[in-house]
Coordinates of N, CA and C and ligand atoms in Angstrom, one line a residue:
X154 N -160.9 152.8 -3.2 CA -160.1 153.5 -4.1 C -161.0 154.1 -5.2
X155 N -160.6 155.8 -5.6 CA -161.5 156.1 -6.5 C -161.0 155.7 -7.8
X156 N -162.2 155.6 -8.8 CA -161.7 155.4 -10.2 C -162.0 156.2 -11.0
X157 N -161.6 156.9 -11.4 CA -161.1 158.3 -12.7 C -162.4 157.7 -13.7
X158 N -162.7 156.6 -14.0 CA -163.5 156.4 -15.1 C -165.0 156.4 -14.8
X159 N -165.0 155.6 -13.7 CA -166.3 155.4 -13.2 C -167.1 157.0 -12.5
X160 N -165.9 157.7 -12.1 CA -166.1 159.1 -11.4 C -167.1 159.7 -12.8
X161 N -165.9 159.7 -13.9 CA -166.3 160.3 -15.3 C -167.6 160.1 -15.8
X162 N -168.1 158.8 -15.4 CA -169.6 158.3 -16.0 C -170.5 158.3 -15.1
X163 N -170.0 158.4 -13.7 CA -171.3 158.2 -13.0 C -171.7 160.3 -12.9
X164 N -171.0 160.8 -13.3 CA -170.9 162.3 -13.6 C -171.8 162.6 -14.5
X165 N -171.1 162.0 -15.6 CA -172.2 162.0 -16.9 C -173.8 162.0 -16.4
X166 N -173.7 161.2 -16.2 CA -175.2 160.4 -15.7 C -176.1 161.1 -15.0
X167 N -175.1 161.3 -13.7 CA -175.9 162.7 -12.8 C -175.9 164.0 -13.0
X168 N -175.7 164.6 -14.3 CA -175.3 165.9 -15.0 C -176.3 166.2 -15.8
X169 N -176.2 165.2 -16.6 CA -176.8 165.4 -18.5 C -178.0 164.7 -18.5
X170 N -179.0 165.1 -18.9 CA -180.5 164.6 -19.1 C -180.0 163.3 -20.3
X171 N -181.0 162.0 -20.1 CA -180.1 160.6 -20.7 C -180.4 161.6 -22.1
X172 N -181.9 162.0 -22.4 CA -182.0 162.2 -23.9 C -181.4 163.2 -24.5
X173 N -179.8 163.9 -24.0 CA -179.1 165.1 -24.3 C -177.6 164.5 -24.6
X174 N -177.7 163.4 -24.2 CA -176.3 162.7 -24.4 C -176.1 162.5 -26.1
X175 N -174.6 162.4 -26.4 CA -174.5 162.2 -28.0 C -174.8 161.3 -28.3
X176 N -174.9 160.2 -27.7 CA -175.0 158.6 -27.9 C -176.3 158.5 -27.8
X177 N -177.5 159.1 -27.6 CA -178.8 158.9 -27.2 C -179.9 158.4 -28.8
X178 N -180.3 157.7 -28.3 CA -181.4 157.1 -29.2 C -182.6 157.1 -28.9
X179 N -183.8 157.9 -29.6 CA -185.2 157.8 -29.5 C -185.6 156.3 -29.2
X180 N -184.7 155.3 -30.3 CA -185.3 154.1 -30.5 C -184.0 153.4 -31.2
X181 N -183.1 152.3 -30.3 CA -182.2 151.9 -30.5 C -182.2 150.7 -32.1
X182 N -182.8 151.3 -32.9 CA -183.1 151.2 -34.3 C -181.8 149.4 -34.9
X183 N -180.8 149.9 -34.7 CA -180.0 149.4 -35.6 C -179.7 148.1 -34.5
X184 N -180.0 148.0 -33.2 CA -179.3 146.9 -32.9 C -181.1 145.6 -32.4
X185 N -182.0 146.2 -32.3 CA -183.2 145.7 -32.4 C -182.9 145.0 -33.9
X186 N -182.9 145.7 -35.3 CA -183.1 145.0 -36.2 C -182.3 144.0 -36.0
X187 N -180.6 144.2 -35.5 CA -179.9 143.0 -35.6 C -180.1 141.8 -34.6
X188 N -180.9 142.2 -33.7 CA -181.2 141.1 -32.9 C -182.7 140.7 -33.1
X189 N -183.6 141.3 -34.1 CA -184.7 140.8 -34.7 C -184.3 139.5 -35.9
X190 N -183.0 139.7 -36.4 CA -182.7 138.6 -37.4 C -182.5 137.9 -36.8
X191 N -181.9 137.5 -36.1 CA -181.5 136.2 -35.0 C -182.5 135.5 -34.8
X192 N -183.8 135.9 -34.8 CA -185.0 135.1 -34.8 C -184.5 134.1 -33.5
X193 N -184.3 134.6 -32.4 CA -184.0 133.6 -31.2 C -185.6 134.1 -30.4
X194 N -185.4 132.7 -29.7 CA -186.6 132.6 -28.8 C -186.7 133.8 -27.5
X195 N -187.6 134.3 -26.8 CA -187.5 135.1 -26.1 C -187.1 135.0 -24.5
X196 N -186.9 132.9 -24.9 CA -186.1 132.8 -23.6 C -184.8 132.9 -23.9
X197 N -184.2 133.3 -24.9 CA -182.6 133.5 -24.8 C -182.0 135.0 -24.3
X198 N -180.5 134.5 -23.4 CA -180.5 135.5 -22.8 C -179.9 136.3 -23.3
X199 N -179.8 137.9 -23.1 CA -178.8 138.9 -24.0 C -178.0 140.0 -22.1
X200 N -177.3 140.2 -22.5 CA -176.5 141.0 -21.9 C -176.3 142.3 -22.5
X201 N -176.6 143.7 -22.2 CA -176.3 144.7 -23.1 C -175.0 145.6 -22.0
X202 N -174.0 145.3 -22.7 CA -172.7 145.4 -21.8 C -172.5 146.8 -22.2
X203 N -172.4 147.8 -20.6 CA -172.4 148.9 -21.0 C -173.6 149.8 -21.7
X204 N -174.9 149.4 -21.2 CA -175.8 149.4 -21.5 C -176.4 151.2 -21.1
X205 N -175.7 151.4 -20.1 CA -176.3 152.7 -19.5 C -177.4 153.2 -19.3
X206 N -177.9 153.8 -20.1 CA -179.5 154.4 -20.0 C -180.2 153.7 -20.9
X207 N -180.0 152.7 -21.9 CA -180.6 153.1 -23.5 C -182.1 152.4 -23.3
X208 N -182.5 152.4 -23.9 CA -184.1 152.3 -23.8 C -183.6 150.3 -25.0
X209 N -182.9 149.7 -25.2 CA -182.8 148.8 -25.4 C -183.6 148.1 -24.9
X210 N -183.1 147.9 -23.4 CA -183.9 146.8 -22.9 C -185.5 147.2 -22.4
X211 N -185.6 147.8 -22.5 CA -187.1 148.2 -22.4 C -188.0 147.7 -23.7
X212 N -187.5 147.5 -25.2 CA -187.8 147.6 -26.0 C -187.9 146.0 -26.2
X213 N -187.0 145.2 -25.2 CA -186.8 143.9 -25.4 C -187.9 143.3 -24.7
X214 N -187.9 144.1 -23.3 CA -188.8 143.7 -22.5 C -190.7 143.9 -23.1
X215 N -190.9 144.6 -23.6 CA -192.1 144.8 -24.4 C -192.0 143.4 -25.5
X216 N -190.7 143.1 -26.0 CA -191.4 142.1 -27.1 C -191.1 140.7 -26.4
X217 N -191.1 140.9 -24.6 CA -191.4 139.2 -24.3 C -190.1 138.2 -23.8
X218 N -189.0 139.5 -23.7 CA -188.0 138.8 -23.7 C -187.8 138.5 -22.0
X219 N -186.9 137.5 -21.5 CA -187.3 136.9 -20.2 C -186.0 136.9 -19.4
X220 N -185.1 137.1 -19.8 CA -183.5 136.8 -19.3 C -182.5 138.1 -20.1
X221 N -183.2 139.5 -19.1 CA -181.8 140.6 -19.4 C -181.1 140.9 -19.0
X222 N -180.0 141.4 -18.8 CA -179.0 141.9 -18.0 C -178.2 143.3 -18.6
X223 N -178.5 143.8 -17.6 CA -177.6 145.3 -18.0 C -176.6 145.4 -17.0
X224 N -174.9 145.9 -17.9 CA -174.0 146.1 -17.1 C -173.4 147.6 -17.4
X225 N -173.1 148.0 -16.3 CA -172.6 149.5 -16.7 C -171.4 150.1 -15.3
X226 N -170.3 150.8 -15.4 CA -169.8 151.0 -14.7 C -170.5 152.3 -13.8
X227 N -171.5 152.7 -14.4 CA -172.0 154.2 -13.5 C -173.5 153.7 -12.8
X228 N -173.6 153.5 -11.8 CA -174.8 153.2 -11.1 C -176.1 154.3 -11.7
X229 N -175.9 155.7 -11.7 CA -176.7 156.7 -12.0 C -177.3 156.3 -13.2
X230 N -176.4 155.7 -14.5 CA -177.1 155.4 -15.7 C -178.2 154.7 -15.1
X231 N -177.9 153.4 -14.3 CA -178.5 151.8 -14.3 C -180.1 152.7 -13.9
X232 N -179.7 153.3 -13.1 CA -181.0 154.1 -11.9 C -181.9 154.8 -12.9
X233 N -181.1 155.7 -14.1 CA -182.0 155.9 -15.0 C -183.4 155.1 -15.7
X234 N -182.4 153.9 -16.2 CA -183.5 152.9 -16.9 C -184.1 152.3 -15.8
X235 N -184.1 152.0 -14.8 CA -184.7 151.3 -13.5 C -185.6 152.3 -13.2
X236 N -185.3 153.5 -13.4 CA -186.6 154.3 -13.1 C -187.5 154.8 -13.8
X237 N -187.6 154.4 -15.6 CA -188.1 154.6 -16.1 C -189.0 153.2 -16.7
X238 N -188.6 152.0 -16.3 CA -189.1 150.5 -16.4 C -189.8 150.1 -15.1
X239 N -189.7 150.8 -13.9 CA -190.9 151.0 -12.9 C -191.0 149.4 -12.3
X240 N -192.2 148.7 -12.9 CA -192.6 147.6 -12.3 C -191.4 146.7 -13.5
X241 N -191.7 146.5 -14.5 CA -190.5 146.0 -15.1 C -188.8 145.5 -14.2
X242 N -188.8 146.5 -13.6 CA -187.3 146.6 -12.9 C -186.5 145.4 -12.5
X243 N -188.0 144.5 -11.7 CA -187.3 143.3 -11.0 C -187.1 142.0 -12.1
X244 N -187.8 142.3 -13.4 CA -187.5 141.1 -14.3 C -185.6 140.9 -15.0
X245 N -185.5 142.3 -14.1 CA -183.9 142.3 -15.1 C -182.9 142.2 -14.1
X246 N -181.7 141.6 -14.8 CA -180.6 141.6 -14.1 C -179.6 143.0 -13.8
X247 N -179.2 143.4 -13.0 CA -178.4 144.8 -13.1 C -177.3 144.9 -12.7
X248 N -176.2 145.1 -12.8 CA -175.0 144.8 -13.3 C -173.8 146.1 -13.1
X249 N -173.4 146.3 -12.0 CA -173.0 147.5 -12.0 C -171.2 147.4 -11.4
X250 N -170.6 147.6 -12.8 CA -169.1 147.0 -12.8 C -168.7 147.5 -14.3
X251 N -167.1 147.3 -13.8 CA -166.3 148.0 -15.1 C -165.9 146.3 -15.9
X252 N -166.6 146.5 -17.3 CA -166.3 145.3 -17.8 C -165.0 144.8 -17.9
X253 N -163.8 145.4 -17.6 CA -162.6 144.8 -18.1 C -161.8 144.6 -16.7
X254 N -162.7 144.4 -15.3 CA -162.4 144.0 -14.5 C -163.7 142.8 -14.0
X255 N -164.7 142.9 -14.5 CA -166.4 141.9 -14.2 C -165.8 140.4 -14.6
X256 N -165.8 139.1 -13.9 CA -165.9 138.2 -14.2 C -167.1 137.5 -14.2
X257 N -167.4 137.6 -15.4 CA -169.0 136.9 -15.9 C -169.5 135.6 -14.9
X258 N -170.5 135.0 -14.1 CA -170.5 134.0 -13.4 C -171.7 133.0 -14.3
X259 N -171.8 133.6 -15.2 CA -172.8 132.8 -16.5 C -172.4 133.0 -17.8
X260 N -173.0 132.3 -18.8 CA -172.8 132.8 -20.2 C -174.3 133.3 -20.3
X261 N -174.1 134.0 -21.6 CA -175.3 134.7 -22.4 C -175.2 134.3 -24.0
X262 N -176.8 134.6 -24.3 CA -176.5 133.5 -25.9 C -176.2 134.5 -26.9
X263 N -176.4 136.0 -26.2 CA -176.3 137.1 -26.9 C -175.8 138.1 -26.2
X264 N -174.3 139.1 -26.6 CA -173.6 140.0 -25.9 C -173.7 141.5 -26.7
X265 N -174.4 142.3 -26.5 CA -174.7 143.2 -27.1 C -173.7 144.6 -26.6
X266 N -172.6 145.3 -27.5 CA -172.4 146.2 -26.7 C -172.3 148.0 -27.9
X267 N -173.0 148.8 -27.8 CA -173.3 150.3 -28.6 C -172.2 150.7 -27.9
X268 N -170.8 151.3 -28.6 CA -170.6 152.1 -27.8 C -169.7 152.1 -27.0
X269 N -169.1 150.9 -26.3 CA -168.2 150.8 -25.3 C -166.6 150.2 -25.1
X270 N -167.0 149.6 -26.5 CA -165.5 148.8 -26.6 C -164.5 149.5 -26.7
X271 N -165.2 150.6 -28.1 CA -164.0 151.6 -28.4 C -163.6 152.6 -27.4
X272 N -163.8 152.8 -26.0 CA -163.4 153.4 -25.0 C -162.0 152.9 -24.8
X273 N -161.8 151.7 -25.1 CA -160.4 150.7 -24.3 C -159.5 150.9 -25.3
X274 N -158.6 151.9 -25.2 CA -157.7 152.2 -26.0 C -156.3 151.9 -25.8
X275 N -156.1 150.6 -24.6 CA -155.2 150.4 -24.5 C -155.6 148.7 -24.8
X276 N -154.2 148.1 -25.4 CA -153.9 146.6 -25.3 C -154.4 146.1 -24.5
X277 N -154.3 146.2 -23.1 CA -154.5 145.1 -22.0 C -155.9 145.8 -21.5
X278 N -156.7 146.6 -22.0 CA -158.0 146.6 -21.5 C -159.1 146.1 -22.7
X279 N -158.3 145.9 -23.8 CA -159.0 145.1 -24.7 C -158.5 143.8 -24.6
X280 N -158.0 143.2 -23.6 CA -157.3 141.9 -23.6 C -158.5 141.3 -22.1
X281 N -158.5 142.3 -21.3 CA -159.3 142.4 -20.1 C -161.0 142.1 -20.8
X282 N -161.0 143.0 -22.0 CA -162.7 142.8 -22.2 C -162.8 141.2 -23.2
X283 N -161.9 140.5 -23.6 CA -162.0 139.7 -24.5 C -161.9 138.8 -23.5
X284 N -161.3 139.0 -22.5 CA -161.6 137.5 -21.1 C -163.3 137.6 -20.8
X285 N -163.5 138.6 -20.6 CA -165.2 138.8 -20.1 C -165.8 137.9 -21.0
X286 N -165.8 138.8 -22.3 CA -166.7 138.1 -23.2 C -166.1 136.8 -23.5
X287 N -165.1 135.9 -23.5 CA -165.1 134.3 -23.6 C -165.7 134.1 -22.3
X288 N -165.6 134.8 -21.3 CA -166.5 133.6 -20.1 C -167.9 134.1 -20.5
X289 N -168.1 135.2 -20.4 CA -169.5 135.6 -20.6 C -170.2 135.0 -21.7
X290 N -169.7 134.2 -22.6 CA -170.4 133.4 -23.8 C -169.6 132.1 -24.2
X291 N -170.8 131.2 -25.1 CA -170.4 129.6 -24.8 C -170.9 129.6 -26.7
X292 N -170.0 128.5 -26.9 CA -170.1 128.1 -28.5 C -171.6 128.3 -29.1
X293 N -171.9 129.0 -30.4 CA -173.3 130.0 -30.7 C -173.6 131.1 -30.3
X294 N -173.3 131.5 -29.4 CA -173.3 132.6 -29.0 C -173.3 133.7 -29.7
X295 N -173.8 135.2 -30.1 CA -173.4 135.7 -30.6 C -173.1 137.2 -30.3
X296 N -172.0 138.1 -30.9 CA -171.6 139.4 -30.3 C -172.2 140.0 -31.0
X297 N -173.0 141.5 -30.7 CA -172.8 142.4 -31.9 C -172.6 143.4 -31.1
X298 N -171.8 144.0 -32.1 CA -170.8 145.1 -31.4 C -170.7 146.5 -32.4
X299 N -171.1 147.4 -31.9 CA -170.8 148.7 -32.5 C -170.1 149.7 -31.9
X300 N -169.0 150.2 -32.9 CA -168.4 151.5 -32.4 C -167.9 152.2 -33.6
X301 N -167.1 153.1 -32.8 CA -166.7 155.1 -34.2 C -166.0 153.9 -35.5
X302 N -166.4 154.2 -36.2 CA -165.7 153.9 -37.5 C -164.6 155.1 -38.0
X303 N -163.8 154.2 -39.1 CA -162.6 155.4 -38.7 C -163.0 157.1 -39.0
X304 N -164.4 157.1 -39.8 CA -164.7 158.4 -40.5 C -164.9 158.9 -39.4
X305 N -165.7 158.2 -38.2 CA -166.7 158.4 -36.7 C -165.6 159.5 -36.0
X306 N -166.2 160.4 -34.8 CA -166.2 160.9 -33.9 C -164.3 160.3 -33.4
X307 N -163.7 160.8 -33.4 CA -161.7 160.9 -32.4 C -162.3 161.0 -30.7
X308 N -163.5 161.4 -30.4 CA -164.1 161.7 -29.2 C -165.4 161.2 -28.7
X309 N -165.4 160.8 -27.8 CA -166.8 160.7 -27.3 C -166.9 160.9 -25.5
X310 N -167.9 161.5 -25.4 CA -168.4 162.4 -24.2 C -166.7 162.6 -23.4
X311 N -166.1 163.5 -24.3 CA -164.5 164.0 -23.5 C -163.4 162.7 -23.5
X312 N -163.9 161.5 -24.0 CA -163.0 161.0 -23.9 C -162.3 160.2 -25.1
X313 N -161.3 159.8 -25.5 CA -160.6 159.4 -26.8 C -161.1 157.6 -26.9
X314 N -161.2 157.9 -27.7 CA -161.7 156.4 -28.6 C -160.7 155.5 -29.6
X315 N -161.1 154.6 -29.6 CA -159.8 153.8 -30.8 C -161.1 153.7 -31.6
X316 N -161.1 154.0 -33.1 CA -162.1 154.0 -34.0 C -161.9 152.6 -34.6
X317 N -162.7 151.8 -35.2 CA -162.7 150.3 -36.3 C -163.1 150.2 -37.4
X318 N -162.5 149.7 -38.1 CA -163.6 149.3 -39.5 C -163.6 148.1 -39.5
X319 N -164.3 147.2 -40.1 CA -164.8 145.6 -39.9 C -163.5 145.0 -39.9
X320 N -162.4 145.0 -40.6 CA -161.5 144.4 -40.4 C -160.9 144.5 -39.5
X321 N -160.5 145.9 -38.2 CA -159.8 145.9 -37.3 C -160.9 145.3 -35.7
X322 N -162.1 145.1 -36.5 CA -163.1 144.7 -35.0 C -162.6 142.8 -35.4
X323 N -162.7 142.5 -36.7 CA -162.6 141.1 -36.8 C -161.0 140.9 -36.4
X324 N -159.9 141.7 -36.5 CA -158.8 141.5 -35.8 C -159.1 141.3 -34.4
X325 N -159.6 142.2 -33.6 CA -159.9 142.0 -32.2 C -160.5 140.6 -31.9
X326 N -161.2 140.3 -32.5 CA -162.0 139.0 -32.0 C -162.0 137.8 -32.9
X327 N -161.3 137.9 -34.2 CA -161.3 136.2 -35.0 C -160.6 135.3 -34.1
X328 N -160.3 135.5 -33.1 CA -159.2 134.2 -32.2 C -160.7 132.9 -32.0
X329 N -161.6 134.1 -31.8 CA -162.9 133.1 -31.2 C -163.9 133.0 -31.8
X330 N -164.3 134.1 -32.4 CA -165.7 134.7 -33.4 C -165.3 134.6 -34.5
X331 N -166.4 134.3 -35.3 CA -166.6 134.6 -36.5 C -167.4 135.5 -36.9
X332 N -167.1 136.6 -37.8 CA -167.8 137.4 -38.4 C -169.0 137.0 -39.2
X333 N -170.1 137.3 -39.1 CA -171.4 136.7 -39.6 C -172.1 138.0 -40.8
X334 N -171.6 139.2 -39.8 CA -172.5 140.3 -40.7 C -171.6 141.7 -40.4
X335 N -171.1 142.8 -41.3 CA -171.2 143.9 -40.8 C -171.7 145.6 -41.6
X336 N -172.0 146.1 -41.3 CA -172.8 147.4 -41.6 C -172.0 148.7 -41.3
X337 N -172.1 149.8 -41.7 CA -172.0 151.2 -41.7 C -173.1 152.1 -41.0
X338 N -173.6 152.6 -40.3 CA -174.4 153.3 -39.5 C -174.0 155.1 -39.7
X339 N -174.9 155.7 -40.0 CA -175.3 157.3 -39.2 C -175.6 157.2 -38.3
X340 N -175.1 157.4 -36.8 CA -176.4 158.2 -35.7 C -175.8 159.7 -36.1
X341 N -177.7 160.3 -35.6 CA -177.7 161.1 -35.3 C -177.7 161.6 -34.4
X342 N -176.8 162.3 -33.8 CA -177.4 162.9 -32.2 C -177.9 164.1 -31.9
X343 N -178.3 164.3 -30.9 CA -179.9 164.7 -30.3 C -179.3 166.2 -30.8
X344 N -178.4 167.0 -30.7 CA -178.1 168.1 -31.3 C -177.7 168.4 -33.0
X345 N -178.2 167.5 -33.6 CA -178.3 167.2 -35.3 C -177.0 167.0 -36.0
X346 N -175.4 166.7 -34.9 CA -174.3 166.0 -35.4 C -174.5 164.4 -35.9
X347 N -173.9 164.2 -36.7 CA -173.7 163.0 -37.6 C -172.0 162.3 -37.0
X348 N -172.6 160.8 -37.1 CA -171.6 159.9 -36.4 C -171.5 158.6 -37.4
X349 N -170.5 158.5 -37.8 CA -170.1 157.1 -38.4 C -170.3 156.0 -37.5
X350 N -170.1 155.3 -37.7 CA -170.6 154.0 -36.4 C -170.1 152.7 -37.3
X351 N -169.7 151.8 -37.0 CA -169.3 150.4 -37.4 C -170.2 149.0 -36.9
X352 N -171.0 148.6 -37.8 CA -171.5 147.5 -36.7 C -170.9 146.2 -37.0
X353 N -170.7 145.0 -36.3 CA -170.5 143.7 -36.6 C -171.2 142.9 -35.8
X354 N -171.4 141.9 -36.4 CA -172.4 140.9 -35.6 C -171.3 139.6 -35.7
X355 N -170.6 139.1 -34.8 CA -170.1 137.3 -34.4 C -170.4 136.4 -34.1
X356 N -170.2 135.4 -34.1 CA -170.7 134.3 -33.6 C -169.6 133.3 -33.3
X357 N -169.8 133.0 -31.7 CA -168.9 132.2 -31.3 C -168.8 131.1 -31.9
X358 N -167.1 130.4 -32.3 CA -167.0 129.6 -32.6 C -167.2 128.0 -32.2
Ligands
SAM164 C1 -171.4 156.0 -25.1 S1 -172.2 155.3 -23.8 C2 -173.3 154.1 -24.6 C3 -174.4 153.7 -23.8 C4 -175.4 152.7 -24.4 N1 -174.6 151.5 -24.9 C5 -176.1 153.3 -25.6 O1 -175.9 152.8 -26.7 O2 -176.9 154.1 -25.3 C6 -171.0 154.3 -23.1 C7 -171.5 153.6 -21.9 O3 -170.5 152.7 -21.4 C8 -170.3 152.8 -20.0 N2 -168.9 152.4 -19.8 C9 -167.8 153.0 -20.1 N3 -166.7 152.3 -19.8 C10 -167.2 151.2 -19.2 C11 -166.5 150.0 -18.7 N4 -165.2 150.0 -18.6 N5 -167.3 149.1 -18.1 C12 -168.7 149.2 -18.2 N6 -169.3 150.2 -18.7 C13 -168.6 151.2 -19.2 C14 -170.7 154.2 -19.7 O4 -171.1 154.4 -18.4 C15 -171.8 154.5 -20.7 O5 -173.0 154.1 -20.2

C-alpha cells in the first residue's frame, strides 16, 4: 500500500540537492552543543529520529561515537548520508520506517529528533510517537527535541506543522520526561530565510 507521506519525502530527497532544503545545516550547531553538555561516554547510544540527510551523525562519528542509529521514513535521505559517510556506513545503524508506526526493539540513552515531531498534527500520531519513544528509551535517558516555535514557519517543505513553545512540548511529554533545559533558535536557511525553532532537552523519569 502506498503512503502519501513517505511518497512526499522520499520525493523530497530524490528532487532537492540535501544542501537546498530549508531544514539544511552546514553544521548541525545547536544539537552537537546539546549533546556536547551531556558529557556522555562515546559508548552511549543516540538515535537521530528522522534524521534524514543531516550531517549529525557524521559529526558524531568523527568525535568517536560507537552506537548510531538513523531513522527516517524516505530511504533516498538514509542513501544520501550513507553515501556521503562511505567506509563509515557499516558502523551505523539504518532505520528506514515511519516513527509513529516503528516499534523500537532496543532503548537508546539519547533520542535526538530536529524537525520531525511537529509534522504530527494529529492526536493519535503524537500518541503513536510517544509509544516509540517510551520503548525506545529506559529511565536517564534523554530527549532533545526541536521544532517551529510558535513565531516559526505554519509550513515546512509543503507541509503544515503544529508549532510549540516549551510549555506545549513539556505538555506533550511531562507524563514521562522531565524538562532539564530549553532554548530559542534562528536557523537560517540555505536561501537567507529565518526560522524560529524551539529546543528542549528531557530526561526520562
Ligand atoms: C525537516 S526534515 C529534518 C531532517 C533532519 N532531522 C535535519 O535536521 O536535517 C524532516 C525529516 O523527517 C522525516 N520524516 C517525516 N515524517 C516522518 C515520520 N513519520 N517518520 C520518520 N521520519 C519522518 C523526513 O523524511 C525528513 O527527513
Amino acid at each position: 500500500m502506498t503512503d502519501p507521506k513517505r511518497e512526499h519525502w522520499d520525493e523530497v530527497y530524490r528532487t532537492k540537492a540535501a544542501d537546498s532544503v530549508s531544514w539544511y545545516q552546514p553544521t548541525p550547531g545547536p544539537s552537537l552543543r546539546a549533546i556536547d553538555e551531556l558529557q556522555l561516554p562515546v559508548t552511549a547510544s543516540l538515535i537521530d529520529v528522522g534524521g534524514g540527510a543531516s550531517s549529525l551523525v557524521d559529526r558524531l562519528v568523527e568525535r568517536g561515537w560507537l552506537d548510531l542509529t538513523v531513522l527516517d521514513i524516505a530511504a533516498p535521505a538514509l542513501d544520501i548520508a550513507k553515501t556521503r559517510l562511505e567506509d563509515e556506513t557499516a558502523r551505523i545503524a539504518w532505520v528506514i520506517d515511519d516513527v509513529t508506526v516503528w516499534r523500537p526493539e532496543r532503548q537508546y540513552d539519547v533520542w535526538h529528533d530536529r524537525a520531525v515531531f511537529h509534522f504530527l498534527t494529529e492526536p493519535e500520531q503524537r500518541l503513536a510517537y510517544r509509544r516509540a519513544l517510551q520503548t525506545g528509551t529506559s529511565p536517564a535517558s534523554v530527549v532533545i527535541i526541536a521544532t517551529f516555535a510558535p513565531d516559526g514557519p505554519e509550513r515546512c517543505s509543503g507541509l503544515p506543522v503544529q508549532r510549540y513553545d516549551a510549555a506545549a512540548l513539556v505538555n506533550e511529554f511531562s507524563s514521562v520526561f522531565a524538562l532539564e533545559r530549553e532554548w530559542r533558535e534562528e536557523h537560517m536557511t540555505p536561501r537567507g530565510g529565518r526560522q524560529w525553532f524551539q529546543w528542549c532537552i528531557f530526561r526520562r523519569r
